Amino acid sequence: MRDHIPDALDLARSGAVDPARVISPALDRERLPEALPEKHLKPVFVRADGRPRPAP
């Protein structure tokens, strides 16, 4: 799967594919309870401070 990432990025850069058609905007993790029931293509939740989630 990761082998296709460079090709996908090239398509997005070229304008041949619009990534906005397959992903939703990033959502603040604090909004998780209210945002999950909403219809999203592919929700991505991020920490409000922008830091990655700590490893388990």
Short mmCIF file of C-alpha atoms in Angstrom, two decimals:
data_model
loop_
_atom_site.label_atom_id
_atom_site.label_comp_id
_atom_site.label_asym_id
_atom_site.label_seq_id
_atom_site.Cartn_x
_atom_site.Cartn_y
_atom_site.Cartn_z
CA MET A 1 0.00 0.00 0.00
CA ARG A 2 2.73 2.47 0.90
CA ASP A 3 4.34 1.83 -2.48
CA HIS A 4 1.49 3.83 -4.04
CA ILE A 5 1.95 6.95 -1.89
CA PRO A 6 4.44 8.70 -4.22
CA ASP A 7 2.14 8.15 -7.21
CA ALA A 8 -0.90 9.39 -5.25
CA LEU A 9 0.99 12.51 -4.19
CA ASP A 10 2.07 13.15 -7.78
CA LEU A 11 -1.57 12.90 -8.92
CA ALA A 12 -2.68 15.33 -6.22
CA ARG A 13 0.10 17.79 -7.13
CA SER A 14 -0.76 17.59 -10.82
CA GLY A 15 -4.39 18.50 -10.18
CA ALA A 16 -5.60 15.30 -11.89
CA VAL A 17 -7.14 14.17 -8.60
CA ASP A 18 -8.81 16.33 -5.97
CA PRO A 19 -8.01 14.86 -2.51
CA ALA A 20 -10.80 16.94 -0.95
CA ARG A 21 -13.29 14.59 -2.61
CA VAL A 22 -12.18 11.63 -0.47
CA ILE A 23 -11.26 13.13 2.91
CA SER A 24 -12.99 15.41 5.35
CA PRO A 25 -11.26 18.37 6.95
CA ALA A 26 -9.26 17.62 10.10
CA LEU A 27 -11.44 17.89 13.19
CA ASP A 28 -10.37 18.90 16.66
CA ARG A 29 -10.29 15.90 18.99
CA GLU A 30 -12.27 17.90 21.53
CA ARG A 31 -15.21 17.82 19.08
CA LEU A 32 -15.10 14.02 18.80
CA PRO A 33 -18.41 13.27 20.63
CA GLU A 34 -20.43 15.73 18.56
CA ALA A 35 -18.60 15.16 15.26
CA LEU A 36 -18.68 11.36 15.08
CA PRO A 37 -22.43 11.11 14.38
CA GLU A 38 -22.07 13.63 11.52
CA LYS A 39 -21.54 12.28 8.02
CA HIS A 40 -17.88 12.56 7.00
CA LEU A 41 -16.01 10.94 4.14
CA LYS A 42 -13.03 10.07 6.30
CA PRO A 43 -12.81 12.01 9.54
CA VAL A 44 -9.35 12.76 10.89
CA PHE A 45 -9.21 13.91 14.49
CA VAL A 46 -6.19 15.83 15.73
CA ARG A 47 -5.14 17.14 19.11
CA ALA A 48 -5.93 20.79 19.66
CA ASP A 49 -2.24 21.51 20.22
CA GLY A 50 -1.28 19.77 16.96
CA ARG A 51 1.01 17.27 18.67
CA PRO A 52 0.81 13.60 17.64
CA ARG A 53 -0.80 11.12 19.97
CA PRO A 54 1.71 9.56 22.40
CA ALA A 55 2.75 5.99 21.64
CA PRO A 56 1.06 3.33 23.80
#
